[in-house]
Short mmCIF file of C-alpha atoms and ligand atoms in Angstrom, two decimals:
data_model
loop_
_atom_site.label_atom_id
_atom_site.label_comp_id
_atom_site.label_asym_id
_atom_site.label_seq_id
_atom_site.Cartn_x
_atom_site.Cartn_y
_atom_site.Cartn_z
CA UNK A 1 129.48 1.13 65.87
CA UNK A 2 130.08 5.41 65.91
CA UNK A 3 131.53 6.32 68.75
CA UNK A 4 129.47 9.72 69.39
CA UNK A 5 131.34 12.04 72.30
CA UNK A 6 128.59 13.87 74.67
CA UNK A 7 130.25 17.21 76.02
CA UNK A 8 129.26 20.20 77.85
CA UNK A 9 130.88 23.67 77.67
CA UNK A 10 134.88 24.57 78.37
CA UNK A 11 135.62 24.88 81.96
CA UNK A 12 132.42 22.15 83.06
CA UNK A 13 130.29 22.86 85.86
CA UNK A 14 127.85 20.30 87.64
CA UNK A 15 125.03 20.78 84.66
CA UNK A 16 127.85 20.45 81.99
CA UNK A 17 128.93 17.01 83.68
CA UNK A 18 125.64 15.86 84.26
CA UNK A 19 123.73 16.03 81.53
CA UNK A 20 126.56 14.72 79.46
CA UNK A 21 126.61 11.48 81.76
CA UNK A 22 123.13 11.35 81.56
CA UNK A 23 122.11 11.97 78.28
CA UNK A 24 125.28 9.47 77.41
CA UNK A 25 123.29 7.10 79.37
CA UNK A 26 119.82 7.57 77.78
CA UNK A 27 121.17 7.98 74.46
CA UNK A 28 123.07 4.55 74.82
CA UNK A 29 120.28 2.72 75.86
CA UNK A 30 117.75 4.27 72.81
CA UNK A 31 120.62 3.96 70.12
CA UNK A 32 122.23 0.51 70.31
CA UNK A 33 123.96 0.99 67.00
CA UNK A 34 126.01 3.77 68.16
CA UNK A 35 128.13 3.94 71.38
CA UNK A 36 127.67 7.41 73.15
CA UNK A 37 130.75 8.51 75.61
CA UNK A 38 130.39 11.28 77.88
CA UNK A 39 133.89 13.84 78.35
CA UNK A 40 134.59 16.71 79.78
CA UNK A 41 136.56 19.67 78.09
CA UNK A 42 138.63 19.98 81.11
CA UNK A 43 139.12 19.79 84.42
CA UNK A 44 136.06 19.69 86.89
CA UNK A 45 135.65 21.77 89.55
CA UNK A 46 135.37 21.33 92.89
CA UNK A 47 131.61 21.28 93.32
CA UNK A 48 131.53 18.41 90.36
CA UNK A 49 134.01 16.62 91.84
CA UNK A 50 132.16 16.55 95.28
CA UNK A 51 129.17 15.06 93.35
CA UNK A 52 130.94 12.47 91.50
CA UNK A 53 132.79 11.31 94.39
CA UNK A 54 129.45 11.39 96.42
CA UNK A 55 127.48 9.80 93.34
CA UNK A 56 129.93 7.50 92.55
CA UNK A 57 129.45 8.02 88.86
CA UNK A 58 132.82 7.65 86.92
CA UNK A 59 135.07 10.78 85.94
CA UNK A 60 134.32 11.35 82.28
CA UNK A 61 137.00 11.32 79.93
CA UNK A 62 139.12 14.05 78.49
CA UNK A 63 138.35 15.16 75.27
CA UNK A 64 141.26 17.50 74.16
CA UNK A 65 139.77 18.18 70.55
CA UNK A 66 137.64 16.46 67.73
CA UNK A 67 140.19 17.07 64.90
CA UNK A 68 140.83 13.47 62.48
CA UNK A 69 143.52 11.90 63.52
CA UNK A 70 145.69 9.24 61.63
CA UNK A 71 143.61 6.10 64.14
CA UNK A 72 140.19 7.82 62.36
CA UNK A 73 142.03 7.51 58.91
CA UNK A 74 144.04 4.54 59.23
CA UNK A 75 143.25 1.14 57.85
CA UNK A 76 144.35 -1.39 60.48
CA UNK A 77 143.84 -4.24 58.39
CA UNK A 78 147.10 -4.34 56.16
CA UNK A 79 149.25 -7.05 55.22
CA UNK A 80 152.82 -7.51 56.59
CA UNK A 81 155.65 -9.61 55.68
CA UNK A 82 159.45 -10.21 57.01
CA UNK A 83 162.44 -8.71 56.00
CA UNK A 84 163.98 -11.90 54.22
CA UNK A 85 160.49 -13.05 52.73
CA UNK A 86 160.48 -13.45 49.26
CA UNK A 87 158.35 -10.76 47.34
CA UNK A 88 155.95 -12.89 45.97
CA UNK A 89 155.08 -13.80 49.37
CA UNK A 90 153.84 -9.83 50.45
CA UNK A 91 152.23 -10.06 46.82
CA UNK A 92 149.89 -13.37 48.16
CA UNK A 93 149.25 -11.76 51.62
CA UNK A 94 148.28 -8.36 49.34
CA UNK A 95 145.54 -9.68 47.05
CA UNK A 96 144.54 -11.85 49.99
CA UNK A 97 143.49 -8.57 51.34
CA UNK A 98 142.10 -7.14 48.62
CA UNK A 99 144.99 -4.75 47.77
CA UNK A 100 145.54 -4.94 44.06
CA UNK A 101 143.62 -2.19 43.51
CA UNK A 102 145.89 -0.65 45.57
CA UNK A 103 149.05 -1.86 44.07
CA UNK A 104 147.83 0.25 40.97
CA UNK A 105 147.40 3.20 43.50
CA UNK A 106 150.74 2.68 44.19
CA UNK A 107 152.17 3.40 40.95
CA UNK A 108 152.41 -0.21 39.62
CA UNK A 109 152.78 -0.51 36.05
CA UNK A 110 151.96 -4.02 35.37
CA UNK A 111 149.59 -6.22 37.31
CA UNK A 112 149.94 -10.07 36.92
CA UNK A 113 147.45 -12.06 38.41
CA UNK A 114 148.43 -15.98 38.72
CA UNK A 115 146.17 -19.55 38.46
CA UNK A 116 144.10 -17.51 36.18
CA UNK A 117 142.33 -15.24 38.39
CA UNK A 118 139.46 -13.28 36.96
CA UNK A 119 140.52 -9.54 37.43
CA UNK A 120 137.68 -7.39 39.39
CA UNK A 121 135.69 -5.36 36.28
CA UNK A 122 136.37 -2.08 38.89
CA UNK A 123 140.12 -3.12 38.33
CA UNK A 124 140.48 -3.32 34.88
CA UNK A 125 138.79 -0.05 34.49
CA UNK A 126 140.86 1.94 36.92
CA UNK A 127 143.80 -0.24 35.07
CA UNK A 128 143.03 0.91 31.18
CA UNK A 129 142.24 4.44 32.87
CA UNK A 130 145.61 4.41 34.36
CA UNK A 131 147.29 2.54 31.08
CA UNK A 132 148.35 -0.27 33.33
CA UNK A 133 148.63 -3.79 31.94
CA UNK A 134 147.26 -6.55 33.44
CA UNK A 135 148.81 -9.73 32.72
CA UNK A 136 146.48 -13.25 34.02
CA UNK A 137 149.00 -15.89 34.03
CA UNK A 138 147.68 -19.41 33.67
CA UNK A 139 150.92 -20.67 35.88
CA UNK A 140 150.39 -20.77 39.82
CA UNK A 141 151.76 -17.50 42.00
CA UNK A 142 155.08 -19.47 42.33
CA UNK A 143 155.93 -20.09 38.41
CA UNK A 144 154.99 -16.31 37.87
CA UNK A 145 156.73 -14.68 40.33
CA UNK A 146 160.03 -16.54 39.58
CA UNK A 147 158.90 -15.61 35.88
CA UNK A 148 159.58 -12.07 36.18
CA UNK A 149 161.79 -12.33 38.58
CA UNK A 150 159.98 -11.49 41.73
CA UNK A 151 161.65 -13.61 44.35
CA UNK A 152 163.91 -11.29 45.77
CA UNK A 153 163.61 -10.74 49.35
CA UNK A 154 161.27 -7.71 50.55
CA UNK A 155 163.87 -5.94 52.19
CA UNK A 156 165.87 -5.77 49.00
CA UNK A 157 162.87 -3.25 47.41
CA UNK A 158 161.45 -1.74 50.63
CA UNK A 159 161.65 1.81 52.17
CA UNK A 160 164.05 1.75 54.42
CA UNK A 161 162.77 4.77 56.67
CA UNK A 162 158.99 5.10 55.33
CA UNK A 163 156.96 7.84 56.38
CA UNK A 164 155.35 6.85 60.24
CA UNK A 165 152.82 8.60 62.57
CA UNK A 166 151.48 8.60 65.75
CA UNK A 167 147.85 7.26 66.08
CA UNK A 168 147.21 10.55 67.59
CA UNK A 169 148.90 12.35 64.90
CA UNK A 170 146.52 15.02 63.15
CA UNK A 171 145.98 14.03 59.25
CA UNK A 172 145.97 17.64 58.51
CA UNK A 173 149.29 17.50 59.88
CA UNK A 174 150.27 14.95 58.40
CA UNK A 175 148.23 14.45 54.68
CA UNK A 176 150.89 16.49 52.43
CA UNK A 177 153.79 14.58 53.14
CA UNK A 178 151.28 11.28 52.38
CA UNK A 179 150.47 13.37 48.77
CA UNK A 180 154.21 14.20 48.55
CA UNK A 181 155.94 10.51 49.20
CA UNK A 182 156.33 8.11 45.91
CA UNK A 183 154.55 5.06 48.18
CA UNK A 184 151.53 7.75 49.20
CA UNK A 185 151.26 6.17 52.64
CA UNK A 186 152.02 6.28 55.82
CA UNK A 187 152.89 4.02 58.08
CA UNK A 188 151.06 4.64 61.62
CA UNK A 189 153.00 3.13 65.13
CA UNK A 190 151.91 2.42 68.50
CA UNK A 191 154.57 3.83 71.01
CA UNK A 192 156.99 0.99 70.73
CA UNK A 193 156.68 1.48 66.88
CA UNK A 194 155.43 -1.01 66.00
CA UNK A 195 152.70 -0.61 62.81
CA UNK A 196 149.23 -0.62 64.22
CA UNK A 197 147.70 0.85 60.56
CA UNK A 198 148.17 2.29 57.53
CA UNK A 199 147.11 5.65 55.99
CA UNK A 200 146.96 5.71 52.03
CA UNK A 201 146.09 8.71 50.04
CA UNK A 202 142.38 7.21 49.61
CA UNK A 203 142.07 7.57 52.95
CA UNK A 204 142.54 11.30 53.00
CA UNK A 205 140.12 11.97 50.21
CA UNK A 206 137.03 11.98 52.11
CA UNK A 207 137.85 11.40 55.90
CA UNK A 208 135.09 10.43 58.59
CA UNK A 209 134.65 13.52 60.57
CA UNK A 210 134.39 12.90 64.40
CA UNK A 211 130.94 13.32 65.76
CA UNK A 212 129.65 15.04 68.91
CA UNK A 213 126.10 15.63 70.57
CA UNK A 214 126.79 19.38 72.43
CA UNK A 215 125.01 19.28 75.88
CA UNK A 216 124.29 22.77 78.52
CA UNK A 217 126.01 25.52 75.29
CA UNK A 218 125.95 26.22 71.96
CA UNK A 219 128.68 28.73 71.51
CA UNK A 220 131.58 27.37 69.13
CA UNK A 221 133.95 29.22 71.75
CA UNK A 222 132.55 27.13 75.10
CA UNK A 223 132.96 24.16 72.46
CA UNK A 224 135.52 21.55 71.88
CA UNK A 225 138.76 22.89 70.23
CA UNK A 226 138.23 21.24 66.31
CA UNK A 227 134.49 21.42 66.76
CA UNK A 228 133.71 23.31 62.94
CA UNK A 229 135.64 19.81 61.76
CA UNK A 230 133.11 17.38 63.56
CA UNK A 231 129.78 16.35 62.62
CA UNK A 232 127.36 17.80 65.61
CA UNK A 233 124.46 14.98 65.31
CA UNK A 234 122.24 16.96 67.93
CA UNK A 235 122.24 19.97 70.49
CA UNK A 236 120.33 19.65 74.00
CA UNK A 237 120.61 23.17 75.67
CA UNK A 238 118.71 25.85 77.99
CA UNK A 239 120.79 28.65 76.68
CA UNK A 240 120.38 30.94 73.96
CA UNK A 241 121.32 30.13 70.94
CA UNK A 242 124.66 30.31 70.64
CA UNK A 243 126.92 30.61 67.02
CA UNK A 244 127.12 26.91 66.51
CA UNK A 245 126.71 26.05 63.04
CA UNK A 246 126.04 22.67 61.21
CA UNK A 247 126.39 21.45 57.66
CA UNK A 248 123.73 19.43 57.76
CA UNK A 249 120.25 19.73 59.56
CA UNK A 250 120.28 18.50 63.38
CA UNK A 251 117.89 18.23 66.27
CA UNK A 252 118.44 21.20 68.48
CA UNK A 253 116.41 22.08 71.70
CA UNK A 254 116.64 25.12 73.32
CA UNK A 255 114.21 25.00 76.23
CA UNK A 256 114.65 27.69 79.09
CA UNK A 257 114.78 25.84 82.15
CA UNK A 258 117.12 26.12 84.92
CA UNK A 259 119.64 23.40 84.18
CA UNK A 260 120.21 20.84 81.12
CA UNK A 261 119.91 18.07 83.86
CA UNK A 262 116.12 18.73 83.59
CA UNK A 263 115.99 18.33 80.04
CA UNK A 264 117.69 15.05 80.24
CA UNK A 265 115.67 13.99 83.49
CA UNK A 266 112.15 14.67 81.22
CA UNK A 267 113.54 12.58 78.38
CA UNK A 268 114.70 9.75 80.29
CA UNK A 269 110.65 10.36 82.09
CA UNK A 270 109.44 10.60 78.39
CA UNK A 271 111.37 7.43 77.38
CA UNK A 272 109.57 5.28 80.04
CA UNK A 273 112.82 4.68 82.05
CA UNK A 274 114.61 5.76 85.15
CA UNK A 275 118.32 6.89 85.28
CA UNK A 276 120.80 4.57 87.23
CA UNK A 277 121.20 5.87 90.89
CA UNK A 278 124.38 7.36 90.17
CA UNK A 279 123.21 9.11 87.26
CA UNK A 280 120.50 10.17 89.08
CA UNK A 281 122.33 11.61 91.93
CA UNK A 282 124.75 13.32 89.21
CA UNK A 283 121.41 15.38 87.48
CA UNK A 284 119.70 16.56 90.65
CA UNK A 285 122.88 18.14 92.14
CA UNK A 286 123.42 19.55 88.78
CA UNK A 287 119.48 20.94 88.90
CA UNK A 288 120.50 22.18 92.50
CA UNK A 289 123.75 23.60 91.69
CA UNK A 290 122.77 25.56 88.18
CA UNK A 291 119.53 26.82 89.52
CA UNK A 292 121.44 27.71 93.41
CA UNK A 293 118.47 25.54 95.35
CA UNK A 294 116.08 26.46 92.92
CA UNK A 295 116.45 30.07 93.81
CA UNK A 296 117.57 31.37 91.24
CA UNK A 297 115.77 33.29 88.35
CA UNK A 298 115.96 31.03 85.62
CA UNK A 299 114.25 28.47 88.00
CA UNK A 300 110.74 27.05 86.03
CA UNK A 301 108.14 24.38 87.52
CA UNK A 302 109.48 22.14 85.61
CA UNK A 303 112.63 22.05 87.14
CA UNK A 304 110.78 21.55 90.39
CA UNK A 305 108.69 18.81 88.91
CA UNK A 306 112.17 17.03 88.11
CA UNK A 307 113.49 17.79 91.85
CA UNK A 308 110.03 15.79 93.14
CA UNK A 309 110.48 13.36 91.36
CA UNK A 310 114.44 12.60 91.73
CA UNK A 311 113.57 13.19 95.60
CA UNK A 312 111.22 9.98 95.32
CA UNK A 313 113.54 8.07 93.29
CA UNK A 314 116.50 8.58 95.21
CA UNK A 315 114.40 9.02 99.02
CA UNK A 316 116.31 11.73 99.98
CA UNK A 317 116.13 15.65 100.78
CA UNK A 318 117.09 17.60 97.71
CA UNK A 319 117.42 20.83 99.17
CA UNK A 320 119.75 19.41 102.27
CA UNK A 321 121.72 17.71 99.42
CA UNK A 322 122.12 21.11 97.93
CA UNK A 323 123.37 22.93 100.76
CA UNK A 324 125.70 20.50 101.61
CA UNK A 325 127.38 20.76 98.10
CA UNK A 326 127.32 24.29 98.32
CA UNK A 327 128.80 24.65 101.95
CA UNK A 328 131.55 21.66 100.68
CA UNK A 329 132.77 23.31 97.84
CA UNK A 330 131.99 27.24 98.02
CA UNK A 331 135.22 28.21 100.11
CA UNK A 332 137.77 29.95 98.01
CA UNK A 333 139.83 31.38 100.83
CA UNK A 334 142.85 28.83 99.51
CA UNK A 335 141.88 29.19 95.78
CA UNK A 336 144.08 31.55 93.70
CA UNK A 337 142.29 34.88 92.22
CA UNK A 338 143.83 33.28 88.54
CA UNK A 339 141.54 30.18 89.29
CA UNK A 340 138.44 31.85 90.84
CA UNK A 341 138.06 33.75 87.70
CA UNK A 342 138.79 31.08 85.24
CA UNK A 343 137.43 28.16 86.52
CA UNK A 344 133.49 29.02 85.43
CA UNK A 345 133.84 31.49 83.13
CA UNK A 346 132.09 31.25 79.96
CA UNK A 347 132.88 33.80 76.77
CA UNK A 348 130.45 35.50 74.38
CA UNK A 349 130.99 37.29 71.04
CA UNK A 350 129.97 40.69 71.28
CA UNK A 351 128.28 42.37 67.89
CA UNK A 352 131.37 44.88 67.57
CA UNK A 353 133.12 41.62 66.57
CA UNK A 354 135.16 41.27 70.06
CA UNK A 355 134.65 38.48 72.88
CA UNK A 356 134.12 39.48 76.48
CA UNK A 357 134.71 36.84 79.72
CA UNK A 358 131.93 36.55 82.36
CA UNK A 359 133.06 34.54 85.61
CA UNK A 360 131.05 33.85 88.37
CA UNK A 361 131.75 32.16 91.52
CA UNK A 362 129.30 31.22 94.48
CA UNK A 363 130.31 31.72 97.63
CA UNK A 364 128.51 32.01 100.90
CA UNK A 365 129.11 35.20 102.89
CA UNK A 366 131.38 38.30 101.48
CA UNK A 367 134.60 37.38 102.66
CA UNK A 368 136.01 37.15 99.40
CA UNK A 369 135.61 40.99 98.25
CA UNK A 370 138.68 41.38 100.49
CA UNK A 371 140.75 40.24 97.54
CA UNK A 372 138.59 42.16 94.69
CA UNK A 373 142.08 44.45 93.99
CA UNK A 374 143.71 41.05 93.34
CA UNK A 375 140.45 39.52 91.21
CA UNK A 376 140.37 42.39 89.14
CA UNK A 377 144.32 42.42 88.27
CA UNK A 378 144.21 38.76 87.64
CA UNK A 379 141.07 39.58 85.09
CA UNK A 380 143.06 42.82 83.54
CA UNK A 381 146.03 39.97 83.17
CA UNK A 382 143.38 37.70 81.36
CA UNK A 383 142.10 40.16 79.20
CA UNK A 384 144.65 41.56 77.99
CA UNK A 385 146.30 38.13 76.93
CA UNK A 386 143.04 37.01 75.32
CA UNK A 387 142.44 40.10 73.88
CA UNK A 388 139.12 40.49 75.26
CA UNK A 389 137.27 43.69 75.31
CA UNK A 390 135.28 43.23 79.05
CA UNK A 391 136.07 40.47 81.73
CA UNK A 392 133.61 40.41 84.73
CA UNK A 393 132.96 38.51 87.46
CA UNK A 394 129.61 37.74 89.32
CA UNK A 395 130.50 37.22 93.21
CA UNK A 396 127.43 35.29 93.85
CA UNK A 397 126.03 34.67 97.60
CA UNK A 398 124.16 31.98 97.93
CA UNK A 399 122.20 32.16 100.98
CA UNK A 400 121.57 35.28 100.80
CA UNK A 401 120.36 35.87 97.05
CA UNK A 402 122.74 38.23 95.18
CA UNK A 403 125.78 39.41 93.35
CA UNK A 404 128.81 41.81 93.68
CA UNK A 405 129.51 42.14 89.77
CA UNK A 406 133.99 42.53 89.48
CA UNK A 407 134.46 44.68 86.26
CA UNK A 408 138.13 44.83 84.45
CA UNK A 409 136.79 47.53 81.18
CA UNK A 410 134.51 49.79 80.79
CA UNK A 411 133.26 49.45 84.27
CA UNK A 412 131.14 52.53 83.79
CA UNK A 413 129.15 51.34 80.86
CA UNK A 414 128.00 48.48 82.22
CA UNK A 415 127.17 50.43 85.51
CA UNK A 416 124.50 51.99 83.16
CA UNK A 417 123.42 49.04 81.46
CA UNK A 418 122.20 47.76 85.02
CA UNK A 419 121.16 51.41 85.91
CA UNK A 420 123.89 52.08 88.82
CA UNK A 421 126.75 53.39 89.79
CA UNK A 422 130.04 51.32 90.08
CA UNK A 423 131.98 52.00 92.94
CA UNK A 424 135.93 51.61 91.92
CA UNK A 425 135.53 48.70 89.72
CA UNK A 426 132.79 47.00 91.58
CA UNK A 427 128.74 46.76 90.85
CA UNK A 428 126.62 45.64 93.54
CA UNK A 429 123.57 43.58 92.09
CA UNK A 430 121.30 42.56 95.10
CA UNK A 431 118.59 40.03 94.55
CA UNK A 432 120.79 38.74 90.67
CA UNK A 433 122.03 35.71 90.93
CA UNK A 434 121.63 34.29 86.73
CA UNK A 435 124.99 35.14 84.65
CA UNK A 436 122.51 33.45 81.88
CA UNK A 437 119.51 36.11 82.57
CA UNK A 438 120.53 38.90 84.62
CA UNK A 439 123.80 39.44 83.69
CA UNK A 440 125.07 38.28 79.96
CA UNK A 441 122.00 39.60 78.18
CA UNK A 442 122.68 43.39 79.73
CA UNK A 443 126.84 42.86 79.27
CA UNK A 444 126.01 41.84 75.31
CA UNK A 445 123.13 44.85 74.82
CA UNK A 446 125.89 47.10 76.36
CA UNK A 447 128.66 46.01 74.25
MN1 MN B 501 123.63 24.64 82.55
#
């Protein structure tokens, strides 16, 4: 069984969550020979966490990055013997486990097999190609080994400080000092080091690469950190397409509705089966939340279809479910300006070969403009670490229906693009509400 990680975007919003827990769940059920695990990419925020705590669907896990690590690599089935145990007795548990082949690997230069064991035909070839002899010896392993003088206790041949890693260790990291080292191996240890697996120099020749199924973005720099290393077995998003690229050929769906949530709600619908409750609660708050109470403009009948529907399943008001998220979670009067404009903001490569930063952040009423001096230094602070060449922020009311656009670059220009004036380094929008439609297509033309 694969394990196969289901993520949304970096900094996950309600969708991103959502649809990763519920296509997880879908996928599990259609796929039995692969096990599908929703993450996150980091932390949620607070309108996620007020659905899962009100959904009661589990936290998904933290996925720091899909680079191989030594655990993906590592052979966990290896023999192992005791300091004072005679060498012929690590030779037995070897072969037992089907290491020969291996002890040529390992630079032997004669092979004896005992009680007349038939050599392997792939042995003897990889022997003569390596000018190894290979001895059969008609006396048992016992009579042999004292034969050429084999009995001498492990710990009088063994590597006294062998090469060791972490499980978590990255085999980039760690795969030229395996090349380098006479024994080509390395010895991996849990945390009490102990030896939970072994990684050989066969191992590193063709190593599995860690897959993922990208939910809600398609952008390698929304993605997981490692994600050009993974295999990407399919894409289910209502953006546009993003610079995501695969080796091989993958399904991909990019289908403009409001939210992912509805995707994953019609192919659970098209699959004959019904989400769990939690599951279900998860997707329509994420329908509510990315399409704002299906006002805003990216909001399609289909999305409504998929609110009717989770209304009957679930027998309650969607749109009263909405606003309560909303009113829970949209008060940033304690938040710091560093976390309002970081914790949904989503970056886009621009064609003069830059990246720019759009943030938004819903709020209901216009308090929050009393700090735009302090939003607009903490985005200057941003940019200018990330090298970015525009950081923005979409102030976005949600009752009632539009957006105060925060501007840290060429404020000016995108003025223009929108056909207005800024005033100081603010743009007001009324009636916008989609970063997706209103606001990132007319940042990236103006860039
Ligand atoms: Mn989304």
């Amino acid at each position: 069984m694969a394990t196969i990680y289901v993520t949304g975007h970096r900094n996950p919003d309600a969708d991103s969550i959502a649809s990763a827990i519920g296509y997880a769940e879908l996928k599990g059920r259609l796929d039995t020979r692969n096990t599908y695990v929703p993450v996150r990419l980091g932390a949620c925020n607070a309108q996620t966490r007020w659905l899962l705590d009100r959904c009661g669907a589990p936290t998904p896990q933290l996925l720091p990055h899909v680079m191989v690590r030594a655990c993906d690599v590592m052979n966990s089935d290896f023999p192992v013997a005791r300091l004072q145990a005679p060498i012929r007795q690590a030779g037995l548990e070897m072969a037992r486990s089907g290491l020969e082949r291996l002890a040529i690997d390992r630079g032997a230069q004669l092979l004896v097999l005992s009680n007349d064991s038939e050599p392997g035909d792939d042995i003897l070839a990889l022997a003569s190609e390596r000018g190894i002899a290979v001895i059969v010896s008609p006396l048992d392993s016992y009579v042999s080994g004292r034969m050429i003088t084999l009995a001498a206790p492990c710990d009088a041949l063994m590597e006294r400080d062998p090469l060791t890693a972490t499980t978590e260790f990255l085999v980039d990291d760690i795969s030229e000092q395996i090349k380098e080292s006479h024994y080509g191996a390395a010895v991996v240890i849990d945390p009490n080091r102990r030896p939970v697996g072994v990684v050989t120099r066969s191992d590193l020749v063709a190593p599995p690469r860690r897959r993922v199924l990208l939910v809600d973005h398609a952008e390698q720099a929304q993605s997981v950190s490692g994600v050009e290393q993974a295999e990407i077995v399919e894409i289910l998003d209502h953006h546009h397409i993003g610079s995501i690229e695969t080796r091989i050929p993958v399904t991909a769906t990019f289908d403009p509705v409001g939210s992912t949530a509805t995707l994953v709600v019609e192919r659970f619908r098209h699959s004959g089966m019904e989400p769990s409750p939690p599951t279900a609660m998860m997707l329509l708050g994420a329908v509510m939340s990315d399409t704002i109470i299906l006002n805003s403009a990216t909001t399609t009948d289909r999305d409504r279809l998929v609110v009717d529907y989770l209304e009957r399943v679930l027998a309650l008001d969607a749109a009263d479910y909405g606003r309560q998220m909303f009113e829970a979670t949209s008060d940033v009067s304690e938040v710091s300006a560093e976390e309002i404009i970081s914790r949904d903001a989503k970056q886009y490569h621009v064609s003069s070969g830059h990246q720019i930063c759009i943030a938004q952040v819903e709020v209901v009423g216009k308090s929050i403009l009393d700090r735009s001096e302090e939003l607009v230094q903490a985005m200057r602070k941003a940019r200018e670490n990330r090298e970015l060449q525009l950081y923005a922020l979409m102030v976005t009311d949600v009752l009632t229906k539009g957006t105060d656009l925060l501007v840290d670059g060429d404020v000016a220009g995108v003025a223009r693009a929108f056909g207005l004036t800024a005033h100081d380094s603010q743009i007001e929008l009324p009636g916008v509400m989609s970063r997706k439609k209103e606001v990132a297509p007319k940042l990236l033309a103006a860039m």
